[in-house]
Structure formats: structure tokens, C-alpha cells
mmCIF file of C-alpha atoms in Angstrom:
data_model
loop_
_atom_site.group_PDB
_atom_site.id
_atom_site.type_symbol
_atom_site.label_atom_id
_atom_site.label_comp_id
_atom_site.label_asym_id
_atom_site.label_seq_id
_atom_site.Cartn_x
_atom_site.Cartn_y
_atom_site.Cartn_z
ATOM 1 C CA GLY S 1 6.469 -12.079 16.018
ATOM 2 C CA ALA S 2 3.649 -13.009 13.911
ATOM 3 C CA GLY S 3 3.771 -9.589 11.798
ATOM 4 C CA VAL S 4 5.681 -6.918 10.347
ATOM 5 C CA SER S 5 6.836 -4.652 13.002
ATOM 6 C CA GLN S 6 8.114 -1.044 12.387
ATOM 7 C CA SER S 7 9.404 1.143 15.212
ATOM 8 C CA PRO S 8 8.851 3.983 16.696
ATOM 9 C CA ARG S 9 5.287 4.051 16.200
ATOM 10 C CA TYR S 10 5.868 8.020 16.631
ATOM 11 C CA LYS S 11 8.652 10.227 15.951
ATOM 12 C CA VAL S 12 9.147 13.854 15.809
ATOM 13 C CA ALA S 13 12.041 15.405 14.658
ATOM 14 C CA LYS S 14 13.192 19.040 14.285
ATOM 15 C CA ARG S 15 13.851 20.038 10.862
ATOM 16 C CA GLY S 16 17.169 19.580 9.627
ATOM 17 C CA GLN S 17 17.586 16.423 12.182
ATOM 18 C CA ASP S 18 18.465 13.002 10.706
ATOM 19 C CA VAL S 19 15.769 9.888 11.335
ATOM 20 C CA ALA S 20 16.226 6.159 11.342
ATOM 21 C CA LEU S 21 12.717 4.284 10.991
ATOM 22 C CA ARG S 22 13.134 0.513 11.350
ATOM 23 C CA CYS S 23 11.477 -2.699 9.687
ATOM 24 C CA ASP S 24 11.192 -5.871 11.048
ATOM 25 C CA PRO S 25 9.568 -8.167 8.181
ATOM 26 C CA ILE S 26 7.890 -11.606 8.584
ATOM 27 C CA SER S 27 10.858 -14.163 9.159
ATOM 28 C CA GLY S 28 11.523 -15.543 5.807
ATOM 29 C CA HIS S 29 9.997 -13.091 3.879
ATOM 30 C CA VAL S 30 12.106 -12.012 0.934
ATOM 31 C CA SER S 31 10.866 -8.903 -0.355
ATOM 32 C CA LEU S 32 10.452 -6.046 1.373
ATOM 33 C CA PHE S 33 9.017 -2.933 0.395
ATOM 34 C CA TRP S 34 8.683 0.772 2.107
ATOM 35 C CA TYR S 35 6.088 3.085 1.034
ATOM 36 C CA GLN S 36 5.518 7.065 2.054
ATOM 37 C CA GLN S 37 1.932 7.784 3.065
ATOM 38 C CA ALA S 38 0.991 11.453 3.522
ATOM 39 C CA LEU S 39 -2.356 12.356 5.000
ATOM 40 C CA GLY S 40 -5.139 11.534 3.088
ATOM 41 C CA GLN S 41 -3.225 10.021 0.247
ATOM 42 C CA GLY S 42 -2.421 6.322 -1.024
ATOM 43 C CA PRO S 43 1.087 5.020 -0.296
ATOM 44 C CA GLU S 44 3.683 6.292 -2.305
ATOM 45 C CA PHE S 45 6.461 3.755 -3.191
ATOM 46 C CA LEU S 46 10.056 4.519 -2.672
ATOM 47 C CA THR S 47 11.767 1.708 -2.318
ATOM 48 C CA TYR S 48 12.043 -2.299 -2.287
ATOM 49 C CA PHE S 49 14.545 -5.115 -1.855
ATOM 50 C CA GLN S 50 14.386 -8.395 -2.696
ATOM 51 C CA ASN S 51 17.034 -9.977 -0.030
ATOM 52 C CA GLU S 52 19.907 -7.295 0.635
ATOM 53 C CA ALA S 53 19.644 -6.490 -2.932
ATOM 54 C CA GLN S 54 17.789 -3.445 -3.511
ATOM 55 C CA LEU S 55 15.825 -3.768 -7.075
ATOM 56 C CA ASP S 56 13.788 -0.300 -6.966
ATOM 57 C CA LYS S 57 14.544 3.005 -5.200
ATOM 58 C CA SER S 58 13.233 5.143 -8.127
ATOM 59 C CA GLY S 59 10.564 6.685 -5.482
ATOM 60 C CA LEU S 60 12.831 7.974 -2.875
ATOM 61 C CA PRO S 61 11.865 11.779 -3.260
ATOM 62 C CA SER S 62 15.798 13.135 -3.013
ATOM 63 C CA ASP S 63 19.460 11.792 -1.809
ATOM 64 C CA ARG S 64 18.309 12.885 1.501
ATOM 65 C CA PHE S 65 16.524 9.460 1.542
ATOM 66 C CA PHE S 66 18.449 6.065 2.285
ATOM 67 C CA ALA S 67 17.287 2.412 2.920
ATOM 68 C CA GLU S 68 19.379 -0.435 3.301
ATOM 69 C CA ARG S 69 18.757 -3.999 4.298
ATOM 70 C CA PRO S 70 22.114 -5.487 4.946
ATOM 71 C CA GLU S 71 21.916 -9.075 5.861
ATOM 72 C CA GLY S 72 18.357 -9.526 4.162
ATOM 73 C CA SER S 73 15.621 -9.311 7.252
ATOM 74 C CA VAL S 74 15.779 -6.133 9.005
ATOM 75 C CA SER S 75 15.606 -2.663 7.055
ATOM 76 C CA THR S 76 16.325 0.854 8.027
ATOM 77 C CA LEU S 77 14.672 3.910 6.340
ATOM 78 C CA LYS S 78 17.286 6.851 7.583
ATOM 79 C CA ILE S 79 16.209 10.547 6.251
ATOM 80 C CA GLN S 80 19.271 13.127 6.485
ATOM 81 C CA ARG S 81 18.457 16.727 7.624
ATOM 82 C CA THR S 82 14.796 16.385 7.646
ATOM 83 C CA GLN S 83 12.336 18.798 5.548
ATOM 84 C CA GLN S 84 8.764 19.459 6.832
ATOM 85 C CA GLU S 85 7.413 17.958 3.735
ATOM 86 C CA ASP S 86 8.943 14.362 4.977
ATOM 87 C CA SER S 87 6.073 14.730 7.435
ATOM 88 C CA ALA S 88 3.940 11.704 6.679
ATOM 89 C CA VAL S 89 3.477 7.993 7.675
ATOM 90 C CA TYR S 90 6.372 5.648 6.677
ATOM 91 C CA LEU S 91 4.722 2.266 5.955
ATOM 92 C CA CYS S 92 6.790 -0.627 5.732
ATOM 93 C CA ALA S 93 5.554 -4.228 4.027
ATOM 94 C CA SER S 94 7.176 -7.493 3.079
ATOM 95 C CA SER S 95 5.815 -10.725 1.204
ATOM 96 C CA LEU S 96 6.951 -14.073 1.079
ATOM 97 C CA GLY S 97 8.308 -14.353 -2.706
ATOM 98 C CA ARG S 98 8.750 -12.330 -5.672
ATOM 99 C CA VAL S 99 6.923 -8.711 -5.909
ATOM 100 C CA GLY S 100 3.848 -8.785 -7.637
ATOM 101 C CA ASN S 101 2.278 -12.078 -7.279
ATOM 102 C CA GLU S 102 2.391 -12.328 -3.418
ATOM 103 C CA LYS S 103 0.840 -10.855 -0.492
ATOM 104 C CA LEU S 104 1.714 -7.849 0.901
ATOM 105 C CA PHE S 105 2.025 -7.603 4.729
ATOM 106 C CA PHE S 106 2.083 -4.163 5.830
ATOM 107 C CA GLY S 107 3.374 -2.919 9.366
ATOM 108 C CA SER S 108 1.225 -0.065 11.238
ATOM 109 C CA GLY S 109 3.697 2.459 9.946
ATOM 110 C CA THR S 110 5.869 5.201 11.906
ATOM 111 C CA GLN S 111 4.412 8.622 11.965
ATOM 112 C CA LEU S 112 7.085 10.982 11.225
ATOM 113 C CA SER S 113 6.157 14.906 12.206
ATOM 114 C CA VAL S 114 9.160 17.446 11.182
ATOM 115 C CA LEU S 115 8.483 20.906 13.097
ATOM 116 C CA ALA O 1 4.894 2.064 -15.916
ATOM 117 C CA GLN O 2 2.130 1.346 -14.348
ATOM 118 C CA SER O 3 -0.809 3.413 -12.494
ATOM 119 C CA VAL O 4 -3.687 3.380 -11.125
ATOM 120 C CA THR O 5 -6.768 5.933 -10.760
ATOM 121 C CA GLN O 6 -9.727 5.941 -7.998
ATOM 122 C CA PRO O 7 -11.987 8.846 -9.054
ATOM 123 C CA ASP O 8 -13.995 8.741 -6.144
ATOM 124 C CA ILE O 9 -12.516 10.126 -2.945
ATOM 125 C CA HIS O 10 -15.711 9.655 -0.829
ATOM 126 C CA ILE O 11 -18.294 7.206 -1.225
ATOM 127 C CA THR O 12 -21.422 7.287 1.205
ATOM 128 C CA VAL O 13 -23.783 4.844 1.139
ATOM 129 C CA SER O 14 -26.535 3.428 3.896
ATOM 130 C CA GLU O 15 -25.956 0.341 5.881
ATOM 131 C CA GLY O 16 -27.611 -2.692 4.353
ATOM 132 C CA ALA O 17 -26.940 -0.915 0.836
ATOM 133 C CA SER O 18 -24.744 -2.468 -2.072
ATOM 134 C CA LEU O 19 -21.524 -0.497 -2.885
ATOM 135 C CA GLU O 20 -19.502 -0.365 -6.050
ATOM 136 C CA LEU O 21 -16.100 1.242 -5.411
ATOM 137 C CA ARG O 22 -13.890 2.083 -9.133
ATOM 138 C CA CYS O 23 -10.426 1.327 -10.102
ATOM 139 C CA ASN O 24 -8.836 1.827 -13.278
ATOM 140 C CA TYR O 25 -5.462 1.004 -14.190
ATOM 141 C CA SER O 26 -3.191 1.632 -16.623
ATOM 142 C CA TYR O 27 -0.717 -1.472 -17.626
ATOM 143 C CA GLY O 28 0.978 -2.319 -21.058
ATOM 144 C CA ALA O 29 0.216 -5.910 -19.896
ATOM 145 C CA THR O 30 -1.633 -8.325 -18.067
ATOM 146 C CA PRO O 31 -1.447 -6.596 -14.690
ATOM 147 C CA TYR O 32 -1.706 -8.348 -11.315
ATOM 148 C CA LEU O 33 -4.235 -6.169 -9.485
ATOM 149 C CA PHE O 34 -5.183 -5.871 -5.713
ATOM 150 C CA TRP O 35 -7.672 -4.308 -3.135
ATOM 151 C CA TYR O 36 -6.581 -3.031 0.103
ATOM 152 C CA VAL O 37 -8.321 -1.621 3.092
ATOM 153 C CA GLN O 38 -7.198 0.582 5.820
ATOM 154 C CA SER O 39 -9.106 0.856 9.022
ATOM 155 C CA PRO O 40 -8.607 3.781 11.313
ATOM 156 C CA GLY O 41 -5.630 3.056 13.474
ATOM 157 C CA GLN O 42 -5.249 -0.077 11.614
ATOM 158 C CA GLY O 43 -2.422 -1.222 9.094
ATOM 159 C CA LEU O 44 -3.618 -2.131 5.210
ATOM 160 C CA GLN O 45 -5.363 -5.487 4.558
ATOM 161 C CA LEU O 46 -5.482 -7.243 1.446
ATOM 162 C CA LEU O 47 -9.418 -8.035 0.812
ATOM 163 C CA LEU O 48 -8.797 -9.690 -2.676
ATOM 164 C CA LYS O 49 -6.546 -10.451 -5.556
ATOM 165 C CA TYR O 50 -6.130 -11.002 -9.233
ATOM 166 C CA PHE O 51 -3.687 -12.477 -11.372
ATOM 167 C CA SER O 52 -5.179 -14.975 -14.237
ATOM 168 C CA GLY O 53 -8.101 -16.574 -14.695
ATOM 169 C CA ASP O 54 -11.411 -16.199 -13.723
ATOM 170 C CA THR O 55 -12.083 -12.557 -13.794
ATOM 171 C CA LEU O 56 -14.487 -12.315 -10.779
ATOM 172 C CA VAL O 57 -12.459 -12.877 -7.920
ATOM 173 C CA GLN O 58 -13.553 -13.511 -4.343
ATOM 174 C CA GLY O 59 -12.154 -12.049 -1.190
ATOM 175 C CA ILE O 60 -12.413 -11.642 2.825
ATOM 176 C CA LYS O 61 -15.727 -9.734 4.297
ATOM 177 C CA GLY O 62 -18.043 -10.460 1.536
ATOM 178 C CA PHE O 63 -16.108 -8.379 -1.184
ATOM 179 C CA GLU O 64 -15.649 -9.187 -4.743
ATOM 180 C CA ALA O 65 -13.634 -7.556 -7.699
ATOM 181 C CA GLU O 66 -14.181 -8.208 -11.350
ATOM 182 C CA PHE O 67 -11.472 -7.791 -14.107
ATOM 183 C CA LYS O 68 -12.618 -6.208 -17.266
ATOM 184 C CA ARG O 69 -9.727 -5.802 -19.595
ATOM 185 C CA SER O 70 -11.557 -4.039 -21.996
ATOM 186 C CA GLN O 71 -12.264 -1.253 -19.678
ATOM 187 C CA SER O 72 -9.149 -1.343 -17.787
ATOM 188 C CA SER O 73 -10.847 -1.793 -14.649
ATOM 189 C CA PHE O 74 -11.302 -3.200 -11.525
ATOM 190 C CA ASN O 75 -14.111 -2.351 -9.386
ATOM 191 C CA LEU O 76 -14.588 -3.524 -5.904
ATOM 192 C CA ARG O 77 -18.372 -4.477 -5.012
ATOM 193 C CA LYS O 78 -20.491 -5.941 -2.168
ATOM 194 C CA PRO O 79 -23.949 -6.895 -2.039
ATOM 195 C CA SER O 80 -24.832 -5.345 1.560
ATOM 196 C CA VAL O 81 -22.301 -3.170 3.774
ATOM 197 C CA HIS O 82 -21.967 -3.237 7.089
ATOM 198 C CA TRP O 83 -21.173 -0.295 9.287
ATOM 199 C CA SER O 84 -17.699 -2.163 9.793
ATOM 200 C CA ASP O 85 -17.082 -1.667 6.327
ATOM 201 C CA ALA O 86 -16.202 2.037 7.208
ATOM 202 C CA ALA O 87 -12.621 2.462 6.260
ATOM 203 C CA GLU O 88 -10.481 3.090 3.261
ATOM 204 C CA TYR O 89 -10.152 1.139 0.194
ATOM 205 C CA PHE O 90 -7.012 0.860 -2.041
ATOM 206 C CA CYS O 91 -6.575 -0.573 -5.358
ATOM 207 C CA ALA O 92 -3.202 -1.415 -6.510
ATOM 208 C CA VAL O 93 -1.281 -2.761 -9.511
ATOM 209 C CA GLY O 94 1.796 -4.307 -9.522
ATOM 210 C CA ASP O 95 3.937 -6.593 -11.850
ATOM 211 C CA ARG O 96 5.722 -10.297 -11.683
ATOM 212 C CA ASP O 97 9.055 -8.519 -11.547
ATOM 213 C CA ASP O 98 8.033 -4.530 -10.427
ATOM 214 C CA LYS O 99 6.777 -2.884 -7.326
ATOM 215 C CA ILE O 100 3.184 -2.428 -6.628
ATOM 216 C CA ILE O 101 1.705 0.798 -6.845
ATOM 217 C CA PHE O 102 -1.543 2.105 -5.060
ATOM 218 C CA GLY O 103 -4.314 4.715 -6.028
ATOM 219 C CA LYS O 104 -4.726 7.455 -3.693
ATOM 220 C CA GLY O 105 -7.912 5.783 -2.111
ATOM 221 C CA THR O 106 -11.738 6.004 -1.645
ATOM 222 C CA ARG O 107 -12.824 6.589 1.997
ATOM 223 C CA LEU O 108 -16.343 4.992 2.513
ATOM 224 C CA HIS O 109 -18.597 6.180 4.704
ATOM 225 C CA ILE O 110 -21.766 4.242 6.036
ATOM 226 C CA LEU O 111 -24.790 5.970 7.055
ATOM 227 C CA PRO O 112 -26.698 4.068 9.988
#
């Protein structure tokens, strides 16, 4: 597709359930980012990749959060044993080159609700 | 580490009036600065960016922003707002080899 695609669009999970969120970046984009956006807040950085290498995961809130991009294209954000505080919109973005000097293209996000 | 402050959570202006949204950043070197807009139900879209050179940058939809190093600011402006400009605006700061950090956003309301 022409843009960044995220699936599912909405996810409802029971507390304690594991979830997996998928991001398909724009083809050929080197950098991929995950952000968490709580209601009424700005996007909070979680982690980013250059190709398959995870260069920074300092924003992951706990060891329940795990992200991978094994072939340097599609990425998955996994949250284990979900908690209510994990409820948020999870945004994926990609850029053509290196981080700071490139425009980020954002997906529409996955809205996660933990009951 | 870099950080971004958007002091105004909400701003209300009348249609046709001028607009200025404030952004202050903290960063040790010359940063890369961005403004993104998020409309209801839509993804974040880049309005403009500053890397170097002319401190007044032009963006899409008639927006501009001015980088002022002495004030650590990168305020967004528009001479005359339209009802369609109602949205959430995010200032962001980045580095060549580092992540991009977003502010908490300013929600713009337009009065008819």
C-alpha cells in the first residue's frame, strides 16, 4: 500500500491477556517507530528500529512490552499480561532514512482497550 | 535528552484571525524541529520542519514557524485560520541519530 498500515484498528483485551499489534511500514523505509498515545496526550516514544536492528527501546514501559522487526520490514509490538494502564492508541511510523532528518509517516494506530 | 514543552493545552481563535502556537524545546545542540497536526480520526501529518538555514520555515496549509535559538522556541503561526484548521497540533524535536520526541499537544478550537 501507499501508507503505513496498522492492524488491528481496534483491540479489546481482558486484563492479563497477551496482545500483538502489527505495523506494515511504507516499502523501503529504513526506520520504524512505535509510540503510545494516551487519551489527550502527545505520542510517547516507545522504541525504534533501523532495518532489523532495534536501536532504542528506552521508552518501553516495562518488560511486558516487546517489539521486533525480524526482516527489516513488518514490525510487531507485543504486550504480555495486559493491564488497564496499557489502554491507549499505539502508533507506528516509518521514515525513509535515518531518524532525525526525515519526515515520519504515521499509521492510523491501534486503539487498545484493556478491560 | 531532548524535551518539548507546549504551554497551551487549548487555544480558541475566531475564524479568519491569526494564530500562534507556542513550542519550547530543550536540547544541547541544534535540534531538528517539527510541527505535526492530528485531525479527528486521522493520523499525524507533518506540517513543516526545521533542520538548518533560514530560521523561518514555510509549511503546508499556509503555516509557518520560526526557530529562535536564543529563546529555545519554535512557534507555529498562521495569518488567517480556517474552520478546517481545528485539530491537535504537536511540536517535536529530534536528532540526526536519535528518536523524535513529541510535546503533549495544543488543541485548536475555531469559533465561527
